[in-house]
Amino acid sequence: MRLFTISSFNKVILPLFIALVVVCVFSGCASTGKTGNTAQTAASAEAVQNEDAGTNSIDYLVLVNKQNVLPEGWEESLEIVNVTNSLGDPVEVEKKSYDAYLKLKAALEKEGVYVDLDSARRSVAEQQEIMERFTETYGIEYAKNTVATPGFSEHHTGLALDLYLNIDGVDVYLNEDMVEYPEIWAKIHAKLADYGFILRYLEGKQDITGYSYEPWHIRYLDNIDIAKEIMSKGITFEEYLGKRR
């Protein structure tokens, strides 16, 4: 019988052992670590997908009025732009609405019409503070008739923009002053649909919208065709959606 010697081990077994170690490192034996890395990569990819899914995931045709509350989770889904107007007041606007507003503003300036943002998004919490302040100052009945119920204001959406005028270098922002310029508002309204906006509270439609005529209150729909249909027919957003009061 031939016995293995140290020399035989070094010549035969040791090279085989080394070869097995090399194969193990680069293939099967590393499978546990590889699975862990794959799971981590998949989790990261899912996180990116979820983040992308939340971007611009809002419904631009959402109806928020005195009968329809702001959808749950809406405020968390908004992509907001913070700006300061010519009066020095901060204004929050939904991003796509603001981008469209800038294009509308530029087009109006070519016709000698100058506007700025008086207000846009108001959070539900801010609306509650306004309601409480008006109630304390003027009484509950006046507050109910003047201030939208928190959660039921279109301004919560970030898609509703209140404009004010700049005439001959002077800011005109009080409601009672702005209504004195119907010819300017007519020029503004004529261009709204070209940029996906509509006039939200029309004259003579208070029984449908619940609000009096507001020439400064415009609403972004992110759909030029729908905006043009609504504006050309002279109907309210409620009428377009088939939801009357």
mmCIF file of N, CA and C in Angstrom, residues 6-86:
data_model
loop_
_atom_site.group_PDB
_atom_site.id
_atom_site.type_symbol
_atom_site.label_atom_id
_atom_site.label_comp_id
_atom_site.label_asym_id
_atom_site.label_seq_id
_atom_site.Cartn_x
_atom_site.Cartn_y
_atom_site.Cartn_z
ATOM 1 N N ILE A 6 3.806 14.031 2.982
ATOM 2 C CA ILE A 6 3.676 15.502 2.971
ATOM 3 C C ILE A 6 3.913 16.029 1.587
ATOM 4 N N SER A 7 4.848 15.403 0.907
ATOM 5 C CA SER A 7 5.182 15.852 -0.442
ATOM 6 C C SER A 7 4.002 15.629 -1.372
ATOM 7 N N SER A 8 3.339 14.417 -1.204
ATOM 8 C CA SER A 8 2.179 14.118 -2.045
ATOM 9 C C SER A 8 1.047 15.113 -1.787
ATOM 10 N N PHE A 9 0.805 15.451 -0.496
ATOM 11 C CA PHE A 9 -0.236 16.416 -0.144
ATOM 12 C C PHE A 9 0.003 17.754 -0.810
ATOM 13 N N ASN A 10 1.240 18.206 -0.736
ATOM 14 C CA ASN A 10 1.579 19.508 -1.334
ATOM 15 C C ASN A 10 1.379 19.499 -2.836
ATOM 16 N N LYS A 11 1.614 18.322 -3.453
ATOM 17 C CA LYS A 11 1.534 18.272 -4.913
ATOM 18 C C LYS A 11 0.104 18.075 -5.418
ATOM 19 N N VAL A 12 -0.758 17.358 -4.630
ATOM 20 C CA VAL A 12 -2.087 16.985 -5.134
ATOM 21 C C VAL A 12 -3.207 17.710 -4.401
ATOM 22 N N ILE A 13 -3.286 17.534 -3.080
ATOM 23 C CA ILE A 13 -4.428 18.030 -2.310
ATOM 24 C C ILE A 13 -4.436 19.541 -2.181
ATOM 25 N N LEU A 14 -3.286 20.129 -1.893
ATOM 26 C CA LEU A 14 -3.228 21.578 -1.649
ATOM 27 C C LEU A 14 -3.694 22.381 -2.853
ATOM 28 N N PRO A 15 -3.254 22.044 -4.077
ATOM 29 C CA PRO A 15 -3.757 22.802 -5.240
ATOM 30 C C PRO A 15 -5.262 22.668 -5.420
ATOM 31 N N LEU A 16 -5.812 21.447 -5.138
ATOM 32 C CA LEU A 16 -7.257 21.260 -5.257
ATOM 33 C C LEU A 16 -8.008 22.100 -4.228
ATOM 34 N N PHE A 17 -7.498 22.172 -3.013
ATOM 35 C CA PHE A 17 -8.108 22.955 -1.955
ATOM 36 C C PHE A 17 -8.152 24.427 -2.313
ATOM 37 N N ILE A 18 -7.030 24.929 -2.826
ATOM 38 C CA ILE A 18 -6.949 26.339 -3.229
ATOM 39 C C ILE A 18 -7.952 26.637 -4.342
ATOM 40 N N ALA A 19 -8.057 25.694 -5.306
ATOM 41 C CA ALA A 19 -8.985 25.882 -6.422
ATOM 42 C C ALA A 19 -10.420 25.957 -5.921
ATOM 43 N N LEU A 20 -10.776 25.085 -4.948
ATOM 44 C CA LEU A 20 -12.121 25.099 -4.398
ATOM 45 C C LEU A 20 -12.424 26.413 -3.680
ATOM 46 N N VAL A 21 -11.481 26.928 -2.960
ATOM 47 C CA VAL A 21 -11.664 28.206 -2.256
ATOM 48 C C VAL A 21 -11.940 29.327 -3.241
ATOM 49 N N VAL A 22 -11.180 29.346 -4.340
ATOM 50 C CA VAL A 22 -11.347 30.389 -5.357
ATOM 51 C C VAL A 22 -12.739 30.322 -5.969
ATOM 52 N N VAL A 23 -13.171 29.087 -6.310
ATOM 53 C CA VAL A 23 -14.507 28.906 -6.898
ATOM 54 C C VAL A 23 -15.583 29.330 -5.923
ATOM 55 N N CYS A 24 -15.400 28.981 -4.675
ATOM 56 C CA CYS A 24 -16.377 29.309 -3.635
ATOM 57 C C CYS A 24 -16.546 30.810 -3.480
ATOM 58 N N VAL A 25 -15.452 31.527 -3.490
ATOM 59 C CA VAL A 25 -15.487 32.979 -3.297
ATOM 60 C C VAL A 25 -16.262 33.665 -4.408
ATOM 61 N N PHE A 26 -16.086 33.215 -5.651
ATOM 62 C CA PHE A 26 -16.661 33.920 -6.809
ATOM 63 C C PHE A 26 -17.997 33.350 -7.260
ATOM 64 N N SER A 27 -18.503 32.298 -6.573
ATOM 65 C CA SER A 27 -19.778 31.742 -7.025
ATOM 66 C C SER A 27 -20.694 31.438 -5.856
ATOM 67 N N GLY A 28 -20.974 30.146 -5.652
ATOM 68 C CA GLY A 28 -22.012 29.705 -4.729
ATOM 69 C C GLY A 28 -21.837 30.138 -3.300
ATOM 70 N N CYS A 29 -20.634 30.090 -2.788
ATOM 71 C CA CYS A 29 -20.436 30.370 -1.379
ATOM 72 C C CYS A 29 -20.747 31.816 -1.040
ATOM 73 N N ALA A 30 -20.759 32.713 -2.022
ATOM 74 C CA ALA A 30 -21.053 34.127 -1.774
ATOM 75 C C ALA A 30 -22.522 34.430 -1.993
ATOM 76 N N SER A 31 -23.356 33.395 -2.195
ATOM 77 C CA SER A 31 -24.760 33.620 -2.546
ATOM 78 C C SER A 31 -25.516 34.350 -1.453
ATOM 79 N N THR A 32 -25.215 34.078 -0.184
ATOM 80 C CA THR A 32 -25.921 34.748 0.904
ATOM 81 C C THR A 32 -25.689 36.242 0.873
ATOM 82 N N GLY A 33 -24.433 36.629 0.689
ATOM 83 C CA GLY A 33 -24.126 38.058 0.618
ATOM 84 C C GLY A 33 -24.734 38.686 -0.604
ATOM 85 N N LYS A 34 -24.744 37.937 -1.721
ATOM 86 C CA LYS A 34 -25.286 38.481 -2.965
ATOM 87 C C LYS A 34 -26.781 38.702 -2.821
ATOM 88 N N THR A 35 -27.474 37.757 -2.147
ATOM 89 C CA THR A 35 -28.910 37.911 -1.939
ATOM 90 C C THR A 35 -29.205 39.150 -1.110
ATOM 91 N N GLY A 36 -28.409 39.390 -0.098
ATOM 92 C CA GLY A 36 -28.598 40.573 0.737
ATOM 93 C C GLY A 36 -28.453 41.841 -0.068
ATOM 94 N N ASN A 37 -27.435 41.898 -0.923
ATOM 95 C CA ASN A 37 -27.220 43.088 -1.736
ATOM 96 C C ASN A 37 -28.373 43.294 -2.706
ATOM 97 N N THR A 38 -28.875 42.186 -3.271
ATOM 98 C CA THR A 38 -29.994 42.280 -4.204
ATOM 99 C C THR A 38 -31.226 42.834 -3.517
ATOM 100 N N ALA A 39 -31.491 42.357 -2.299
ATOM 101 C CA ALA A 39 -32.650 42.838 -1.553
ATOM 102 C C ALA A 39 -32.526 44.316 -1.249
ATOM 103 N N GLN A 40 -31.315 44.737 -0.887
ATOM 104 C CA GLN A 40 -31.091 46.141 -0.578
ATOM 105 C C GLN A 40 -31.289 47.003 -1.822
ATOM 106 N N THR A 41 -30.781 46.520 -2.974
ATOM 107 C CA THR A 41 -30.940 47.251 -4.224
ATOM 108 C C THR A 41 -32.405 47.359 -4.607
ATOM 109 N N ALA A 42 -33.147 46.245 -4.426
ATOM 110 C CA ALA A 42 -34.575 46.250 -4.746
ATOM 111 C C ALA A 42 -35.326 47.239 -3.870
ATOM 112 N N ALA A 43 -34.959 47.283 -2.578
ATOM 113 C CA ALA A 43 -35.615 48.222 -1.665
ATOM 114 C C ALA A 43 -35.347 49.657 -2.077
ATOM 115 N N SER A 44 -34.102 49.933 -2.486
ATOM 116 C CA SER A 44 -33.748 51.281 -2.928
ATOM 117 C C SER A 44 -34.531 51.661 -4.174
ATOM 118 N N ALA A 45 -34.650 50.689 -5.112
ATOM 119 C CA ALA A 45 -35.392 50.952 -6.343
ATOM 120 C C ALA A 45 -36.854 51.236 -6.048
ATOM 121 N N GLU A 46 -37.419 50.473 -5.083
ATOM 122 C CA GLU A 46 -38.817 50.681 -4.718
ATOM 123 C C GLU A 46 -39.003 52.050 -4.096
ATOM 124 N N ALA A 47 -38.036 52.488 -3.284
ATOM 125 C CA ALA A 47 -38.122 53.805 -2.668
ATOM 126 C C ALA A 47 -38.110 54.893 -3.718
ATOM 127 N N VAL A 48 -37.269 54.725 -4.752
ATOM 128 C CA VAL A 48 -37.210 55.700 -5.836
ATOM 129 C C VAL A 48 -38.530 55.732 -6.587
ATOM 130 N N GLN A 49 -39.109 54.536 -6.832
ATOM 131 C CA GLN A 49 -40.396 54.468 -7.516
ATOM 132 C C GLN A 49 -41.477 55.163 -6.715
ATOM 133 N N ASN A 50 -41.494 54.925 -5.401
ATOM 134 C CA ASN A 50 -42.493 55.553 -4.558
ATOM 135 C C ASN A 50 -42.339 57.059 -4.553
ATOM 136 N N GLU A 51 -41.088 57.525 -4.541
ATOM 137 C CA GLU A 51 -40.832 58.960 -4.559
ATOM 138 C C GLU A 51 -41.310 59.566 -5.863
ATOM 139 N N ASP A 52 -41.031 58.869 -6.985
ATOM 140 C CA ASP A 52 -41.472 59.367 -8.288
ATOM 141 C C ASP A 52 -42.986 59.351 -8.387
ATOM 142 N N ALA A 53 -43.611 58.327 -7.786
ATOM 143 C CA ALA A 53 -45.062 58.216 -7.865
ATOM 144 C C ALA A 53 -45.735 59.368 -7.151
ATOM 145 N N GLY A 54 -45.088 59.934 -6.112
ATOM 146 C CA GLY A 54 -45.684 61.038 -5.379
ATOM 147 C C GLY A 54 -45.547 62.372 -6.080
ATOM 148 N N THR A 55 -44.713 62.455 -7.099
ATOM 149 C CA THR A 55 -44.492 63.703 -7.806
ATOM 150 C C THR A 55 -45.633 63.958 -8.768
ATOM 151 N N ASN A 56 -46.266 65.150 -8.637
ATOM 152 C CA ASN A 56 -47.366 65.526 -9.522
ATOM 153 C C ASN A 56 -48.443 64.438 -9.578
ATOM 154 N N SER A 57 -48.748 63.825 -8.429
ATOM 155 C CA SER A 57 -49.739 62.761 -8.401
ATOM 156 C C SER A 57 -51.128 63.296 -8.077
ATOM 157 N N ILE A 58 -51.287 64.607 -7.999
ATOM 158 C CA ILE A 58 -52.581 65.187 -7.659
ATOM 159 C C ILE A 58 -53.509 65.201 -8.873
ATOM 160 N N ASP A 59 -54.798 65.307 -8.595
ATOM 161 C CA ASP A 59 -55.808 65.390 -9.644
ATOM 162 C C ASP A 59 -56.073 66.863 -9.931
ATOM 163 N N TYR A 60 -55.640 67.333 -11.095
ATOM 164 C CA TYR A 60 -55.776 68.757 -11.418
ATOM 165 C C TYR A 60 -57.222 69.157 -11.726
ATOM 166 N N LEU A 61 -58.110 68.185 -11.821
ATOM 167 C CA LEU A 61 -59.529 68.478 -12.030
ATOM 168 C C LEU A 61 -60.325 68.271 -10.742
ATOM 169 N N VAL A 62 -59.654 68.284 -9.614
ATOM 170 C CA VAL A 62 -60.324 68.099 -8.333
ATOM 171 C C VAL A 62 -61.317 69.246 -8.107
ATOM 172 N N LEU A 63 -62.464 68.907 -7.541
ATOM 173 C CA LEU A 63 -63.472 69.919 -7.205
ATOM 174 C C LEU A 63 -63.509 70.084 -5.691
ATOM 175 N N VAL A 64 -63.128 71.273 -5.260
ATOM 176 C CA VAL A 64 -63.223 71.624 -3.842
ATOM 177 C C VAL A 64 -64.086 72.878 -3.755
ATOM 178 N N ASN A 65 -65.235 72.746 -3.127
ATOM 179 C CA ASN A 65 -66.133 73.884 -2.950
ATOM 180 C C ASN A 65 -66.876 73.718 -1.629
ATOM 181 N N LYS A 66 -68.010 74.386 -1.480
ATOM 182 C CA LYS A 66 -68.703 74.355 -0.199
ATOM 183 C C LYS A 66 -69.296 72.986 0.129
ATOM 184 N N GLN A 67 -69.391 72.124 -0.879
ATOM 185 C CA GLN A 67 -69.943 70.791 -0.652
ATOM 186 C C GLN A 67 -68.894 69.683 -0.753
ATOM 187 N N ASN A 68 -67.732 69.993 -1.293
ATOM 188 C CA ASN A 68 -66.720 68.964 -1.547
ATOM 189 C C ASN A 68 -65.419 69.307 -0.819
ATOM 190 N N VAL A 69 -65.055 68.438 0.108
ATOM 191 C CA VAL A 69 -63.892 68.674 0.949
ATOM 192 C C VAL A 69 -62.601 68.328 0.206
ATOM 193 N N LEU A 70 -61.519 68.929 0.648
ATOM 194 C CA LEU A 70 -60.199 68.625 0.098
ATOM 195 C C LEU A 70 -59.893 67.145 0.305
ATOM 196 N N PRO A 71 -59.470 66.416 -0.746
ATOM 197 C CA PRO A 71 -59.179 64.982 -0.597
ATOM 198 C C PRO A 71 -58.116 64.712 0.467
ATOM 199 N N GLU A 72 -58.259 63.612 1.133
ATOM 200 C CA GLU A 72 -57.305 63.219 2.172
ATOM 201 C C GLU A 72 -55.920 63.008 1.572
ATOM 202 N N GLY A 73 -54.906 63.513 2.258
ATOM 203 C CA GLY A 73 -53.527 63.357 1.811
ATOM 204 C C GLY A 73 -53.114 64.353 0.749
ATOM 205 N N TRP A 74 -54.001 65.266 0.379
ATOM 206 C CA TRP A 74 -53.712 66.223 -0.698
ATOM 207 C C TRP A 74 -52.506 67.099 -0.371
ATOM 208 N N GLU A 75 -52.496 67.669 0.812
ATOM 209 C CA GLU A 75 -51.440 68.622 1.168
ATOM 210 C C GLU A 75 -50.064 67.963 1.171
ATOM 211 N N GLU A 76 -50.023 66.677 1.528
ATOM 212 C CA GLU A 76 -48.743 65.963 1.546
ATOM 213 C C GLU A 76 -48.234 65.667 0.139
ATOM 214 N N SER A 77 -49.134 65.676 -0.851
ATOM 215 C CA SER A 77 -48.754 65.334 -2.223
ATOM 216 C C SER A 77 -48.336 66.547 -3.052
ATOM 217 N N LEU A 78 -48.581 67.744 -2.533
ATOM 218 C CA LEU A 78 -48.312 68.960 -3.307
ATOM 219 C C LEU A 78 -46.822 69.253 -3.441
ATOM 220 N N GLU A 79 -46.444 69.720 -4.618
ATOM 221 C CA GLU A 79 -45.108 70.269 -4.830
ATOM 222 C C GLU A 79 -45.266 71.782 -4.864
ATOM 223 N N ILE A 80 -44.731 72.459 -3.868
ATOM 224 C CA ILE A 80 -45.003 73.879 -3.645
ATOM 225 C C ILE A 80 -43.821 74.755 -4.054
ATOM 226 N N VAL A 81 -44.153 75.918 -4.624
ATOM 227 C CA VAL A 81 -43.170 76.961 -4.902
ATOM 228 C C VAL A 81 -43.473 78.138 -3.976
ATOM 229 N N ASN A 82 -42.468 78.662 -3.321
ATOM 230 C CA ASN A 82 -42.626 79.820 -2.438
ATOM 231 C C ASN A 82 -42.066 81.058 -3.124
ATOM 232 N N VAL A 83 -42.899 82.088 -3.250
ATOM 233 C CA VAL A 83 -42.480 83.329 -3.906
ATOM 234 C C VAL A 83 -42.886 84.515 -3.037
ATOM 235 N N THR A 84 -42.361 85.674 -3.373
ATOM 236 C CA THR A 84 -42.739 86.918 -2.698
ATOM 237 C C THR A 84 -43.262 87.885 -3.741
ATOM 238 N N ASN A 85 -44.444 88.451 -3.517
ATOM 239 C CA ASN A 85 -45.020 89.358 -4.508
ATOM 240 C C ASN A 85 -44.479 90.782 -4.352
ATOM 241 N N SER A 86 -44.969 91.687 -5.192
ATOM 242 C CA SER A 86 -44.449 93.064 -5.186
ATOM 243 C C SER A 86 -44.814 93.826 -3.918
#
